[in-house]
Amino acid sequence: MTVPRVGQVVARITMRSHWGAAKSDTIGKRSTAVMSPPHKFRTSPASHSSSYKEMEELSPRRAPRILVVDDNPDTMVLMRELLSTRGYEVVAVPDAAQAESEIRRELPDLILSDVVMPGKSGYELCREVKDNPATRLIPFVLITGLSDREDKLRGIEAGADDFLNKPIFSEELFARVKSLLKLKEFTDELETAESVLCTLGLSVESRDPYTEGHCERLAENASNLGRHLGLNEESIVALRRGGYLHDLGKIAVPDDILKKGTNLTDEEWVIMRQHPVTGENICRPLKSLRLVLPIIRNHHEHSDGSGYPDGLQKAEIPLLPRVLQVVDVYDALRTARPYKPAQSHEHAAFTMRQEASGGLWDEELVAEFLSMLQKQRQVA
């Protein structure tokens, strides 16, 4: 597939999604009988607060790790000594190359970098850190003796979170570092919350021995299809998370329904069809999952309107759920279930094309997914 064709496909698919995404937000409010997220555990009474200090001493927090990058030995020593007095773990290196090595060895919680250095400049290092999904959330401070407005603009364009001017004053250094580390702590807490939800998604999967590895395969195939279509990095990350979280709402479905080997009764289907809404409600408080919410809610919708929970049709279904449901269907066809044997790739591809032409799935996305798999098989 050539790049222009990918662009055309994405443009067609995305244009069909705009109105549908907006409408699904409205339609999504129709559903009732939604299970609330689990209640928080009750904390200890205030009278026991004196024991918290003892608990904290038994499991002390790791000291924040700060990476200082400066080719001036005096500045490196000064920064290391100042920050160490505040209990921080400080690593100081003279250039961007050694900074990159340290980042690969262990991710820092904060980077303080000079601008003008031998080799790569602080601007270049900052841009590389911010362009990498694995490091982009690390606060980056540029330290410079340059005062021109253009220099600050270059730093902002590179993604710098803050600036420190030379000469460095200890009070300003401590204030900036403390503020940015607090921000990093909040970010880490959000990432931890996402990890917990993904773990819950895997625990739901583990209740059914027939779906072992399903979430990981969906996360892999959905993100690969997103790249194949030329989607942006934010959408690809959402697809990967959606692979783990799409069936999170099944945590509220009883085992005797979830593991049932025969057709569900009408009453059991009512319960089963609530799992997309339940999963959406569990994940809704995390703003970082905003692109994942439509995937969770709409991955069981059908192009002909026969799906659930909202009965959306064609372009009413947002793009990302349509991407995930294509790889979800393929995985379901290729694995054995209590009610059917696993199909071969050829049989599964034939079934998907038939169902897409019959109005269940997005025909273009099915064609693109099968094209992607064909290329992968040729490379292998």
Coordinates of C-alpha atoms in Angstrom, one line a residue:
M1 CA 0.0 0.0 0.0
T2 CA 1.4 3.4 -0.9
V3 CA 1.3 6.3 1.5
P4 CA -1.1 8.4 -0.6
R5 CA -3.6 5.5 -0.6
V6 CA -3.4 5.2 3.1
G7 CA -4.1 8.9 3.5
Q8 CA -7.1 8.6 1.2
V9 CA -8.5 5.6 3.2
V10 CA -8.0 7.3 6.5
A11 CA -9.6 10.5 5.2
R12 CA -12.7 8.6 3.9
I13 CA -13.0 6.5 7.1
T14 CA -12.4 9.5 9.4
M15 CA -14.9 11.8 7.6
R16 CA -17.6 9.2 8.0
S17 CA -16.8 9.1 11.8
H18 CA -17.2 12.8 12.7
W19 CA -21.0 13.0 12.8
G20 CA -21.3 9.5 14.3
A21 CA -18.9 10.3 17.1
A22 CA -20.9 13.4 18.1
K23 CA -24.2 11.6 17.9
S24 CA -23.0 8.6 19.9
D25 CA -22.1 10.9 22.8
T26 CA -25.8 11.9 22.8
I27 CA -27.2 8.5 22.2
G28 CA -25.0 7.0 24.9
K29 CA -27.0 8.9 27.5
R30 CA -30.1 6.8 26.8
S31 CA -28.9 3.7 28.7
T32 CA -30.1 2.9 32.2
A33 CA -29.4 0.1 34.8
V34 CA -25.7 1.0 34.9
M35 CA -23.6 -0.6 37.6
S36 CA -21.6 2.0 39.6
P37 CA -17.8 1.6 40.0
P38 CA -16.7 -0.3 43.1
H39 CA -16.7 1.7 46.3
K40 CA -13.4 2.8 47.7
F41 CA -12.1 0.9 50.7
R42 CA -12.8 2.6 54.0
T43 CA -9.7 4.2 55.5
S44 CA -8.6 3.8 59.1
P45 CA -10.2 6.1 61.7
A46 CA -8.5 9.5 62.4
S47 CA -7.6 8.3 65.9
H48 CA -5.1 5.8 64.3
S49 CA -3.3 8.5 62.3
S50 CA -0.3 8.2 64.6
S51 CA 0.4 4.8 63.0
Y52 CA 0.8 6.3 59.5
K53 CA 4.3 7.6 60.3
E54 CA 5.4 4.2 61.5
M55 CA 4.0 2.6 58.3
E56 CA 5.8 5.2 56.2
E57 CA 9.1 4.5 57.9
L58 CA 8.7 0.8 57.2
S59 CA 8.2 1.5 53.5
P60 CA 9.9 4.8 52.7
R61 CA 9.3 6.4 49.3
R62 CA 12.1 6.3 46.8
A63 CA 14.0 9.6 46.5
P64 CA 13.2 11.4 43.3
R65 CA 15.9 11.0 40.7
I66 CA 17.2 14.1 39.0
L67 CA 19.4 14.1 35.9
V68 CA 21.7 17.2 35.5
V69 CA 23.2 17.8 32.1
D70 CA 25.9 20.5 31.9
D71 CA 29.4 20.6 30.4
N72 CA 30.6 23.0 33.1
P73 CA 32.2 21.0 35.9
D74 CA 31.6 23.7 38.5
T75 CA 27.9 24.0 37.6
M76 CA 27.5 20.2 37.8
V77 CA 29.1 20.1 41.3
L78 CA 27.0 23.0 42.5
M79 CA 23.7 21.5 41.2
R80 CA 24.5 18.1 42.6
E81 CA 25.4 19.5 46.1
L82 CA 22.4 21.8 46.3
L83 CA 19.9 19.2 45.2
S84 CA 21.4 16.5 47.4
T85 CA 20.9 18.6 50.5
R86 CA 17.2 18.3 49.8
G87 CA 17.3 14.5 49.7
Y88 CA 17.2 14.0 45.9
E89 CA 19.2 11.4 44.1
V90 CA 21.3 13.4 41.6
V91 CA 23.1 12.1 38.5
A92 CA 25.3 14.7 36.7
V93 CA 26.7 14.2 33.2
P94 CA 28.6 16.6 30.8
D95 CA 26.7 16.1 27.5
A96 CA 23.6 14.9 25.8
A97 CA 25.1 11.6 24.7
Q98 CA 25.8 10.5 28.3
A99 CA 22.4 11.9 29.3
E100 CA 20.7 9.6 26.8
S101 CA 22.6 6.6 28.2
E102 CA 21.5 7.5 31.7
I103 CA 17.9 7.8 30.6
R104 CA 18.0 4.4 29.0
R105 CA 19.6 2.9 32.1
E106 CA 17.0 4.3 34.5
L107 CA 14.3 6.9 33.8
P108 CA 14.8 10.1 35.8
D109 CA 11.9 12.0 37.5
L110 CA 13.2 15.4 36.3
I111 CA 15.9 16.6 33.8
L112 CA 17.8 19.9 34.2
S113 CA 19.9 20.6 31.1
D114 CA 22.2 23.3 29.9
V115 CA 21.4 24.7 26.4
V116 CA 24.8 25.2 24.9
M117 CA 26.9 22.0 25.1
P118 CA 29.4 20.1 22.9
G119 CA 27.5 17.8 20.5
K120 CA 23.7 17.9 20.8
S121 CA 22.3 21.1 22.3
G122 CA 19.8 21.1 25.2
Y123 CA 17.1 22.0 22.7
E124 CA 17.8 18.8 20.7
L125 CA 17.9 16.7 23.8
C126 CA 14.7 18.2 25.0
R127 CA 13.0 17.6 21.7
E128 CA 14.1 13.9 21.6
V129 CA 12.9 13.3 25.1
K130 CA 9.5 14.9 24.4
D131 CA 9.1 13.1 21.1
N132 CA 9.5 9.7 22.8
P133 CA 6.3 8.3 24.3
A134 CA 8.3 6.5 27.0
T135 CA 9.9 9.8 28.2
R136 CA 7.6 12.6 27.1
L137 CA 6.1 13.0 30.6
I138 CA 9.4 13.6 32.3
P139 CA 9.6 17.3 33.2
F140 CA 12.4 19.0 31.3
V141 CA 14.0 22.3 32.5
L142 CA 16.4 24.2 30.3
I143 CA 19.2 26.2 32.1
T144 CA 20.6 29.0 30.1
G145 CA 22.5 32.2 30.2
L146 CA 20.8 33.3 27.0
S147 CA 18.1 35.9 27.5
D148 CA 16.9 36.6 24.0
R149 CA 13.1 36.0 23.4
E150 CA 13.9 33.8 20.4
D151 CA 15.9 31.4 22.7
K152 CA 13.0 31.0 25.0
L153 CA 10.7 30.4 22.0
R154 CA 13.1 27.7 20.8
G155 CA 12.9 26.0 24.2
I156 CA 9.1 26.1 24.2
E157 CA 9.0 24.7 20.7
A158 CA 11.3 21.9 21.8
G159 CA 8.8 21.1 24.6
A160 CA 10.6 22.4 27.7
D161 CA 8.4 22.6 30.8
D162 CA 10.4 25.4 32.5
F163 CA 13.5 27.6 32.3
L164 CA 16.2 28.6 34.8
N165 CA 18.5 31.5 34.1
K166 CA 22.2 31.6 35.0
P167 CA 23.5 32.4 37.6
I168 CA 21.4 29.9 39.5
F169 CA 19.8 31.0 42.8
S170 CA 19.2 28.1 45.2
E171 CA 15.7 29.4 46.3
E172 CA 14.5 29.5 42.7
L173 CA 16.1 26.1 41.9
F174 CA 14.4 24.4 44.9
A175 CA 11.0 26.0 44.1
R176 CA 11.0 25.0 40.4
V177 CA 12.2 21.5 41.2
K178 CA 9.7 20.9 44.0
S179 CA 6.8 22.1 41.8
L180 CA 7.7 20.0 38.8
L181 CA 8.3 16.9 40.9
K182 CA 4.9 17.3 42.4
L183 CA 3.4 17.4 38.9
K184 CA 5.4 14.3 38.0
E185 CA 4.0 12.6 41.1
F186 CA 0.4 13.3 39.9
T187 CA 1.2 12.0 36.5
D188 CA 2.7 8.8 37.9
E189 CA -0.5 8.3 40.0
L190 CA -2.6 8.6 36.8
E191 CA -0.4 6.0 35.0
T192 CA -0.7 3.7 38.0
A193 CA -4.5 4.0 37.9
E194 CA -4.4 3.1 34.2
S195 CA -2.2 0.1 35.0
V196 CA -4.6 -1.1 37.7
L197 CA -7.5 -0.9 35.2
C198 CA -5.6 -2.8 32.6
T199 CA -4.7 -5.4 35.2
L200 CA -8.4 -5.6 36.0
G201 CA -9.1 -6.1 32.3
L202 CA -6.7 -9.1 32.3
S203 CA -8.3 -10.5 35.4
V204 CA -11.7 -10.5 33.7
E205 CA -10.1 -12.3 30.7
S206 CA -8.6 -14.9 33.1
R207 CA -12.1 -15.9 34.2
D208 CA -12.7 -17.5 30.8
P209 CA -10.0 -20.1 29.9
Y210 CA -11.1 -19.8 26.2
T211 CA -10.0 -16.2 25.9
E212 CA -6.5 -16.5 27.3
G213 CA -4.2 -14.0 25.6
H214 CA -7.2 -12.3 23.9
C215 CA -6.5 -8.8 25.3
E216 CA -2.8 -8.9 24.4
R217 CA -3.6 -10.0 20.9
L218 CA -6.2 -7.3 20.5
A219 CA -3.9 -4.6 21.9
E220 CA -1.1 -5.7 19.5
N221 CA -3.3 -6.1 16.3
A222 CA -5.4 -2.9 17.0
S223 CA -2.3 -0.7 17.4
N224 CA -0.7 -2.3 14.3
L225 CA -3.8 -1.6 12.3
G226 CA -3.8 2.0 13.6
R227 CA -0.2 2.4 12.3
H228 CA -1.1 0.7 9.0
L229 CA -3.9 3.2 8.5
G230 CA -1.6 6.2 9.4
L231 CA -3.4 7.2 12.5
N232 CA -1.7 9.6 15.0
E233 CA 0.2 8.3 18.0
E234 CA -2.5 9.3 20.4
S235 CA -5.1 7.1 18.6
I236 CA -2.6 4.2 18.4
V237 CA -2.1 4.4 22.2
A238 CA -5.9 4.5 22.7
L239 CA -6.3 1.4 20.5
R240 CA -3.7 -0.4 22.5
R241 CA -5.3 0.5 25.8
G242 CA -8.7 -0.4 24.4
G243 CA -7.4 -3.9 23.7
Y244 CA -6.9 -4.4 27.4
L245 CA -10.0 -2.4 28.6
H246 CA -12.7 -3.1 26.1
D247 CA -14.3 -5.9 28.1
L248 CA -13.6 -4.5 31.6
G249 CA -17.3 -4.2 32.3
K250 CA -17.6 -8.0 32.3
I251 CA -16.3 -7.8 35.8
A252 CA -20.0 -7.2 36.7
V253 CA -21.2 -10.3 34.7
P254 CA -21.8 -13.4 36.8
D255 CA -19.6 -16.5 36.0
D256 CA -22.6 -18.6 35.1
I257 CA -23.4 -16.2 32.3
L258 CA -19.9 -15.3 31.2
K259 CA -18.8 -19.0 30.9
K260 CA -22.1 -20.3 29.6
G261 CA -21.4 -22.7 26.7
T262 CA -24.9 -22.5 25.2
N263 CA -27.0 -19.6 23.9
L264 CA -28.0 -17.0 26.5
T265 CA -31.6 -16.4 27.5
D266 CA -33.2 -13.0 26.9
E267 CA -32.7 -12.2 30.6
E268 CA -29.0 -13.2 30.5
W269 CA -28.5 -11.1 27.3
V270 CA -29.9 -8.0 29.2
I271 CA -27.1 -8.4 31.7
M272 CA -24.4 -9.2 29.2
R273 CA -25.3 -6.2 27.0
Q274 CA -24.6 -3.8 29.9
H275 CA -20.9 -4.6 30.1
P276 CA -19.8 -1.9 27.6
V277 CA -21.7 0.8 29.7
T278 CA -20.3 -0.6 32.9
G279 CA -16.7 -0.5 31.6
E280 CA -17.2 3.0 30.3
N281 CA -18.4 4.2 33.7
I282 CA -15.5 2.6 35.5
C283 CA -12.9 4.3 33.2
R284 CA -14.7 7.7 32.8
P285 CA -13.1 9.4 35.8
L286 CA -9.6 9.2 34.1
K287 CA -9.4 12.0 31.6
S288 CA -6.3 10.3 30.1
L289 CA -8.7 7.6 28.8
R290 CA -11.0 9.9 27.0
L291 CA -10.2 8.4 23.6
V292 CA -10.6 4.9 25.0
L293 CA -14.2 5.4 26.3
P294 CA -15.8 5.2 22.8
I295 CA -13.9 2.0 22.2
I296 CA -15.2 0.4 25.4
R297 CA -18.8 1.5 24.9
N298 CA -19.1 1.0 21.1
H299 CA -17.0 -2.1 20.3
H300 CA -20.2 -4.3 20.0
E301 CA -22.1 -1.9 17.7
H302 CA -22.8 -3.1 14.1
S303 CA -22.9 -1.1 10.9
D304 CA -26.5 -2.2 10.3
G305 CA -27.7 -1.0 13.7
S306 CA -28.1 -4.4 15.2
G307 CA -25.4 -4.1 17.8
Y308 CA -25.5 -2.8 21.4
P309 CA -25.8 -0.9 23.7
D310 CA -26.9 2.1 21.5
G311 CA -27.9 0.5 18.2
L312 CA -25.6 2.8 16.2
Q313 CA -25.3 2.5 12.4
K314 CA -22.3 2.9 10.1
A315 CA -20.6 6.3 10.5
E316 CA -22.4 6.8 13.8
I317 CA -19.9 4.4 15.2
P318 CA -16.6 6.3 15.9
L319 CA -13.6 5.2 14.0
L320 CA -11.5 3.7 16.9
P321 CA -14.3 1.3 18.0
R322 CA -14.7 0.2 14.4
V323 CA -10.9 -0.5 14.2
L324 CA -11.0 -2.6 17.4
Q325 CA -14.1 -4.5 16.5
V326 CA -12.5 -5.7 13.3
V327 CA -9.5 -7.2 15.1
D328 CA -11.8 -8.5 17.9
V329 CA -13.9 -10.4 15.3
Y330 CA -10.8 -11.9 13.7
D331 CA -9.5 -13.1 17.1
A332 CA -12.9 -14.6 18.0
L333 CA -13.0 -16.5 14.7
R334 CA -9.4 -17.7 15.0
T335 CA -9.8 -19.1 18.6
A336 CA -11.8 -22.0 19.9
R337 CA -14.8 -21.3 22.1
P338 CA -17.2 -23.6 23.9
Y339 CA -19.7 -23.3 21.1
K340 CA -17.3 -23.5 18.1
P341 CA -13.9 -24.7 16.9
A342 CA -11.1 -22.3 15.8
Q343 CA -11.2 -21.3 12.1
S344 CA -8.2 -21.1 9.8
H345 CA -7.0 -17.7 8.6
E346 CA -8.5 -18.2 5.2
H347 CA -11.8 -19.3 6.6
A348 CA -11.9 -16.4 9.1
A349 CA -11.0 -13.9 6.3
F350 CA -13.9 -15.3 4.1
T351 CA -16.3 -15.1 7.1
M352 CA -15.3 -11.5 7.9
R353 CA -15.7 -10.3 4.3
Q354 CA -19.2 -12.0 4.1
E355 CA -20.3 -10.4 7.4
A356 CA -18.9 -7.0 6.3
S357 CA -20.8 -7.1 3.0
G358 CA -23.9 -8.1 5.0
G359 CA -23.7 -5.0 7.1
L360 CA -22.0 -6.0 10.4
W361 CA -18.5 -4.5 10.0
D362 CA -16.8 -1.7 8.2
E363 CA -15.9 -3.2 4.8
E364 CA -13.0 -0.9 4.1
L365 CA -11.4 -1.5 7.6
V366 CA -11.9 -5.3 7.1
A367 CA -10.1 -5.0 3.7
E368 CA -7.3 -3.0 5.2
F369 CA -6.8 -5.3 8.2
L370 CA -6.6 -8.4 6.0
S371 CA -4.2 -6.6 3.7
M372 CA -2.0 -5.8 6.7
L373 CA -2.1 -9.4 7.8
Q374 CA -1.1 -10.5 4.3
K375 CA 1.9 -8.2 4.3
Q376 CA 2.9 -9.5 7.8
R377 CA 2.7 -13.1 6.5
Q378 CA 4.8 -12.3 3.5
V379 CA 7.5 -10.7 5.7
A380 CA 7.5 -13.6 8.0

